[in-house]
Amino acid sequence: MSKIIVIPGDGIGVEVTAAAVEVLKKVDAKFSLGLEFEYRDAGGASYEKFGEPLTAETLDACKKADAVLFGAVGGKQWDSLPVDKRPEKALFGLRKGLGLFGNLRPVKVYDALIDGSPLKPELVRGCDVLIVRELVGGIYFGARCESELVDGVERAWDTEMYSVPEIERIARLAFESARKRRRKVTSVDKANVLASSRLWRRVVNEVAKNYPDVELNHLYVDAAAMALVMKPSQFDVILTNNIFGDILSDEASVIGGSIGLLPSASIGELTSFYEPIAGSAPDIAGKNLANPIGTILSAAMLLRYSLNAPAAAEAIEKAVDQTLADGYRTAEIYRDGCRKVGTKEMAAAICARL
């Protein structure tokens, strides 16, 4: 048996995780995976029940699980809470508690949705990129000072710092991921300016020696940002640090036309964590309007990366492809001539194609 902790959270998280679990149960029946689901609260839902956005019991359950499937947290009704009680603190607590060091963000442009991209079809056709972002180091976690006086002048500073083991760990994840794809890694840094990037490049080159079957090239982050919108299909796996990965993954997320389509995985030391990137979208919560595909594809990533079930993951991905090709659309990706459906109907259509 494989234990999956399901945390619906807040807003549309409840609906999209329900859709993903429905798909997982269907694929479990087909592939005999032995999936077991346990539900826990986090975010605003947890605060309402327990007075904390993340309880020690929930974190402990996640640590013991084979994987965590997460919906979303947040909502206006909790905006006035103290910082340590805000729903978003649950995410930070889970990331730290589970040692989630690497974020995987796939960006794929579906042929059926190519006209929904803000870029010209000839630029995005065939785009299938995986961004591998280091998640617990770098400038977001370095020493900082918001205000100090030096010679009577106020200044602030943040520190970008990486160690060799941190870089080795995320680089290995990128190369291993590339082996499951098209065997090409593009490492993104700013080695012409930053000392930390020069170490990054040197260590990545050393790690690459253990993966002679994977092609490695390097790009400065400004060139990579430009290339992502000029010809995103040239990339397979993009490896980068925390701050560059934050920016590039958000840039890439718009290429496919809807963030509701995008999954993500955060790989950890104890277990791994799978969630869509769309957020809680409280304005459409409970209305059967949310696109569940990002969460369903996150479940496919869960099968591939945590349960080593690539055939089952591929079955879900193919079912999603076919459902879109057959014209099923939630409201935000709807076009004339297609079939507009809600969250539940989209999940049912994907299940029918498994």
XYZ file of C-alpha atoms in Angstrom:
354
model
C 0.000 0.000 0.000
C 1.061 3.567 -0.682
C -0.200 6.224 1.744
C -1.137 9.572 0.194
C -2.011 12.476 2.463
C -4.612 14.670 0.767
C -4.800 18.282 1.963
C -7.623 20.080 0.130
C -7.011 23.344 1.989
C -9.121 26.365 1.056
C -11.072 27.808 -1.861
C -11.014 25.751 -5.035
C -8.477 23.429 -3.403
C -11.386 21.357 -2.121
C -12.851 20.847 -5.609
C -9.659 20.260 -7.561
C -8.220 17.759 -5.085
C -11.513 15.853 -5.153
C -11.197 15.683 -8.938
C -7.585 14.481 -8.739
C -8.438 11.789 -6.185
C -11.227 10.583 -8.470
C -8.690 10.188 -11.273
C -6.167 8.497 -8.968
C -8.784 5.983 -7.848
C -9.584 5.193 -11.474
C -5.949 4.696 -12.380
C -5.413 2.661 -9.192
C -8.140 0.255 -10.283
C -6.487 -0.080 -13.701
C -2.877 -0.516 -12.551
C -3.374 -2.096 -9.077
C -1.221 0.506 -7.341
C -2.598 -0.025 -3.838
C -3.305 3.622 -3.059
C -4.581 4.648 0.363
C -5.853 8.183 1.009
C -5.859 10.058 4.314
C -7.324 13.566 4.529
C -5.849 16.361 6.619
C -6.482 20.098 7.013
C -4.103 22.996 6.467
C -4.380 26.710 5.855
C -7.584 28.546 6.699
C -9.523 25.307 7.121
C -7.063 24.198 9.785
C -7.145 27.577 11.505
C -10.931 27.410 11.788
C -10.790 23.959 13.397
C -7.608 24.091 15.449
C -6.512 27.737 15.668
C -3.335 26.972 13.686
C -2.728 26.911 9.929
C -0.644 23.751 10.294
C -0.808 21.399 13.247
C 2.039 19.200 14.416
C -0.197 16.179 13.836
C -0.719 17.057 10.171
C 2.979 17.677 9.604
C 3.847 14.371 11.282
C 1.320 12.518 9.118
C 2.862 14.072 6.006
C 6.361 13.044 7.078
C 5.239 9.417 7.335
C 3.345 9.369 4.038
C 4.607 8.248 0.643
C 3.419 11.527 -0.891
C 1.294 14.617 -0.204
C -1.366 15.912 -2.612
C -2.202 19.536 -1.853
C -4.917 21.902 -3.088
C -4.471 25.560 -2.121
C -4.592 27.860 0.897
C -5.793 31.379 1.523
C -8.841 33.600 1.385
C -9.891 37.151 2.200
C -11.577 36.089 5.425
C -8.146 35.362 6.941
C -6.293 38.435 5.658
C -6.519 40.244 8.997
C -4.959 37.423 11.018
C -1.500 37.802 12.589
C 1.294 36.698 10.272
C 1.929 33.457 12.146
C -1.753 32.471 11.834
C -2.180 33.246 8.149
C -3.095 30.269 5.908
C 0.077 30.734 3.853
C 2.174 29.817 6.893
C 1.019 26.247 6.354
C 2.932 26.096 3.076
C 6.124 27.434 4.623
C 5.776 24.978 7.498
C 5.294 22.038 5.166
C 8.220 23.037 2.959
C 10.545 23.367 5.914
C 9.208 20.372 7.827
C 9.417 18.024 4.847
C 12.764 19.329 3.615
C 11.372 20.228 0.191
C 14.573 21.234 -1.591
C 13.615 21.044 -5.266
C 10.602 22.372 -7.160
C 9.627 20.802 -10.489
C 7.431 22.986 -12.683
C 6.429 21.507 -16.058
C 5.132 23.840 -18.753
C 3.482 22.205 -21.757
C 1.604 23.765 -24.651
C -1.143 21.438 -25.833
C -1.844 21.342 -29.551
C -5.556 21.699 -28.820
C -4.925 24.914 -26.863
C -2.157 26.468 -28.903
C -4.328 29.439 -29.902
C -4.745 30.299 -26.211
C -1.063 31.102 -25.769
C -0.111 34.795 -25.800
C 2.772 33.821 -28.106
C 2.472 33.013 -31.793
C 1.650 29.361 -32.528
C 4.870 28.847 -34.477
C 6.860 29.893 -31.406
C 5.185 27.631 -28.845
C 4.280 24.528 -30.851
C 5.993 21.545 -29.244
C 6.830 23.401 -26.015
C 7.356 20.926 -23.168
C 9.695 22.332 -20.523
C 10.514 21.221 -16.978
C 11.914 23.935 -14.685
C 13.916 22.519 -11.769
C 14.264 25.199 -9.109
C 16.350 24.995 -5.935
C 13.856 25.748 -3.179
C 15.518 26.166 0.223
C 18.713 28.115 -0.393
C 19.974 31.265 -2.041
C 18.989 34.872 -1.450
C 15.546 34.038 -0.021
C 17.179 32.213 2.883
C 20.427 34.150 3.263
C 21.356 36.706 5.905
C 19.624 40.052 5.450
C 19.183 43.482 6.921
C 16.190 45.741 6.236
C 17.784 48.920 7.484
C 21.167 50.037 8.764
C 23.022 53.320 8.779
C 26.505 53.470 7.260
C 28.173 56.877 7.262
C 24.768 58.428 7.843
C 23.174 56.681 4.845
C 20.443 54.086 5.259
C 20.844 50.861 3.337
C 19.426 47.328 3.185
C 20.972 44.084 1.941
C 20.314 40.409 1.225
C 22.848 37.620 0.818
C 22.939 35.049 -1.990
C 24.729 31.980 -0.678
C 24.994 28.365 -1.855
C 27.061 25.431 -0.670
C 28.458 22.664 -2.860
C 26.123 19.983 -1.377
C 23.059 22.179 -2.023
C 24.027 22.633 -5.666
C 24.954 18.984 -6.127
C 21.595 17.856 -4.760
C 19.451 19.998 -7.063
C 21.706 19.301 -10.053
C 21.312 15.553 -9.583
C 17.545 16.013 -9.500
C 17.677 17.922 -12.786
C 19.854 15.339 -14.527
C 17.757 12.436 -13.245
C 14.635 14.229 -14.463
C 16.211 14.805 -17.861
C 16.890 11.087 -18.174
C 13.119 10.540 -18.016
C 12.569 13.135 -20.743
C 14.690 14.267 -23.722
C 18.086 14.202 -21.969
C 19.002 17.869 -22.121
C 19.714 20.222 -19.185
C 20.102 23.985 -19.489
C 21.643 25.423 -16.330
C 20.733 29.070 -15.770
C 22.937 31.379 -13.708
C 24.629 34.803 -13.758
C 28.216 33.582 -13.667
C 29.503 36.668 -15.482
C 28.608 38.769 -12.412
C 27.867 36.662 -9.308
C 30.404 34.620 -7.355
C 27.660 32.253 -6.191
C 26.782 31.608 -9.841
C 30.396 30.784 -10.678
C 30.365 28.141 -7.957
C 26.979 26.975 -9.240
C 28.333 26.519 -12.771
C 31.475 24.730 -11.600
C 29.540 22.264 -9.448
C 26.921 21.611 -12.148
C 29.739 20.813 -14.586
C 31.164 18.316 -12.081
C 27.803 16.636 -11.516
C 27.275 16.427 -15.293
C 30.283 14.090 -15.564
C 28.145 11.416 -13.907
C 25.495 11.801 -16.624
C 27.338 11.421 -19.947
C 24.049 10.523 -21.628
C 22.570 13.975 -20.812
C 23.522 17.077 -22.801
C 24.392 20.136 -20.676
C 24.530 23.773 -21.717
C 24.593 27.041 -19.760
C 22.725 30.320 -20.169
C 22.826 33.586 -18.260
C 19.455 34.310 -16.695
C 18.729 37.361 -18.861
C 19.380 35.346 -22.026
C 17.244 32.504 -20.690
C 14.342 34.861 -19.958
C 14.498 36.131 -23.527
C 14.801 32.646 -25.020
C 11.747 31.447 -23.099
C 9.532 33.809 -25.056
C 11.452 33.658 -28.340
C 11.505 29.868 -28.686
C 10.447 27.943 -25.558
C 10.429 24.627 -27.457
C 14.258 24.660 -27.474
C 14.313 23.751 -23.764
C 13.913 20.377 -22.098
C 15.002 20.746 -18.441
C 15.954 24.147 -17.022
C 18.042 23.964 -13.831
C 18.394 27.114 -11.760
C 18.610 28.637 -8.296
C 15.821 29.846 -6.047
C 15.326 33.454 -7.160
C 15.925 32.856 -10.877
C 13.627 29.824 -10.757
C 10.913 31.858 -9.069
C 10.980 34.435 -11.853
C 11.452 32.101 -14.831
C 8.752 29.654 -13.751
C 6.230 32.487 -13.444
C 7.253 33.785 -16.857
C 6.897 30.325 -18.367
C 3.534 29.714 -16.696
C 1.723 32.067 -19.076
C 3.015 30.366 -22.220
C 0.352 27.645 -22.128
C -2.533 30.091 -21.816
C -3.885 29.170 -18.352
C -2.286 28.581 -14.963
C -5.136 26.180 -14.242
C -3.365 23.653 -16.464
C -0.068 23.670 -14.601
C 1.073 21.143 -11.993
C 4.103 21.187 -9.751
C 6.091 18.899 -7.500
C 8.331 19.767 -4.575
C 10.815 16.982 -3.918
C 11.792 16.456 -0.302
C 14.159 14.624 1.989
C 11.318 12.868 3.822
C 8.502 12.819 1.287
C 7.394 14.900 -1.693
C 4.616 17.384 -2.183
C 2.375 17.867 -5.232
C 0.166 20.867 -5.948
C -1.281 22.953 -8.787
C 0.063 26.483 -9.082
C -3.279 28.245 -9.558
C -3.955 29.204 -5.927
C -7.203 29.186 -3.952
C -9.235 31.462 -6.312
C -11.907 32.205 -3.662
C -14.058 34.125 -6.144
C -14.961 30.911 -7.992
C -14.738 28.471 -5.073
C -17.699 26.120 -4.704
C -19.132 27.021 -8.120
C -17.855 24.024 -10.126
C -15.853 26.410 -12.332
C -12.246 25.630 -11.417
C -10.004 23.835 -13.876
C -8.832 20.606 -12.197
C -6.232 19.699 -14.819
C -3.302 21.252 -12.935
C -4.122 19.141 -9.876
C -4.764 16.010 -11.939
C -1.387 16.425 -13.633
C 0.180 17.002 -10.202
C -1.245 13.596 -9.265
C 0.427 12.155 -12.365
C 3.735 13.644 -11.184
C 3.116 12.041 -7.786
C 2.844 8.650 -9.449
C 6.007 9.203 -11.484
C 8.305 10.728 -8.867
C 7.117 9.293 -5.542
C 5.544 5.938 -6.415
C 7.714 4.994 -9.412
C 4.635 4.273 -11.508
C 5.509 5.900 -14.862
C 2.969 3.889 -16.860
C 0.125 5.060 -14.619
C 1.397 8.663 -14.797
C 1.585 8.503 -18.572
C -1.958 7.107 -18.731
C -3.266 10.176 -16.886
C -1.294 12.551 -19.092
C -2.572 10.892 -22.253
C -6.132 11.014 -20.921
C -5.762 14.754 -20.314
C -4.361 15.238 -23.826
C -7.273 13.324 -25.350
C -9.894 15.157 -23.305
C -8.577 18.497 -24.508
C -8.300 17.219 -28.074
C -11.958 16.150 -27.824
C -12.921 19.743 -27.100
C -13.671 19.722 -23.359
C -12.949 23.106 -21.785
C -13.466 24.787 -18.438
C -14.573 28.409 -18.601
C -11.163 30.114 -18.631
C -9.928 28.143 -21.690
C -13.262 27.937 -23.511
C -13.437 28.830 -27.188
C -16.389 28.802 -29.586
C -17.062 25.353 -30.915
C -15.814 23.583 -27.791
C -17.763 21.950 -24.986
C -17.827 24.043 -21.811
C -17.765 21.907 -18.657
C -17.259 22.361 -14.934
C -14.721 20.891 -12.540
C -16.625 17.650 -11.974
C -17.424 17.134 -15.634
C -13.805 17.666 -16.675
C -12.630 15.081 -14.137
C -15.294 12.621 -15.338
C -14.241 13.138 -18.957
C -10.596 12.406 -18.075
C -11.594 9.326 -16.098
C -13.601 8.072 -19.069
C -10.444 8.204 -21.202
C -8.248 6.270 -18.826
